Amino acid sequence: MTQQQEKLSAFMDGEIEGNDIIDAIKHDEALQAKWKRYHVYRGAMRKEATVAPQLDITASVAAALENEPAIVAPKASRWRSIPVLGSVVPFAKQSGQFAVAASVAVAVILGVQQFNQPAPTEPFMTAPTAGPQGGLAPVSLEQTRAIPRNDMNEVLEKKRKINALIADHEQQIKLKQAQESSDVEDENESLPRPE
């Protein structure tokens, strides 16, 4: 710290009195800037809101930006150049994949539910209403008829069909991914190479 700055600090703290430091502050811009900063620091330590710091960092930010190297962005996809299609096409691809997966899941669930349904052998019957007047009939959760399982060949055949659908779906996804990766490689090969 220079002698002038030490005198300024002592003057701010009330340790010295003198007109020579006031004259030095009037004529020296660096001391004027220090004077302002010291008042801001003192106001902040005393939690006084009367002194607001005025910081101007635009020149230093502009200089830092000029020294910053330029970053070149990769080539945009051809779909991205069309404003509406740029965001719709990737969304449609993902939505299509989810739709196929959801339809396979629904088919499996419905198939399993159909296999577990008993064959209707008799029409619906109503419970007999004979009994004591105003009394309650006992309730049971037991199943009174057995589910016939003599159609095992049909069940196995339906399971084979479902498994074949699932395998076909997985194969189509793998082919689509391979096709997309080859399209990306073709686009990368068509880009000019930096020398």
Tab-separated table of C-alpha atoms in Angstrom, residues 3 13 15 18 27-28 34-35 57 66-67 104 125 133 136 139 159 161 171 174 180 194:
chain	number	residue	atom	x	y	z
A	3	GLN	CA	1.758	6.197	1.632
A	13	ASP	CA	-10.959	5.717	10.222
A	15	GLU	CA	-7.122	8.568	13.063
A	18	GLY	CA	-5.487	17.195	7.675
A	27	HIS	CA	-6.355	15.929	-7.623
A	28	ASP	CA	-5.758	12.132	-7.873
A	34	LYS	CA	-10.357	4.333	-3.467
A	35	TRP	CA	-12.371	6.913	-1.484
A	57	ILE	CA	-17.556	-4.539	-15.948
A	66	GLU	CA	-12.546	-10.762	-27.954
A	67	ASN	CA	-9.783	-13.049	-26.661
A	104	VAL	CA	-47.537	-55.322	-28.380
A	125	MET	CA	-78.354	-67.881	-13.802
A	133	GLN	CA	-87.680	-63.006	4.715
A	136	LEU	CA	-78.995	-62.449	4.615
A	139	VAL	CA	-71.341	-65.103	0.724
A	159	LYS	CA	-48.241	-68.318	-27.031
A	161	LYS	CA	-47.708	-66.524	-32.114
A	171	GLN	CA	-35.773	-57.391	-34.846
A	174	LYS	CA	-32.589	-53.408	-34.267
A	180	GLU	CA	-30.222	-44.713	-38.475
A	194	PRO	CA	-10.612	-30.024	-42.043
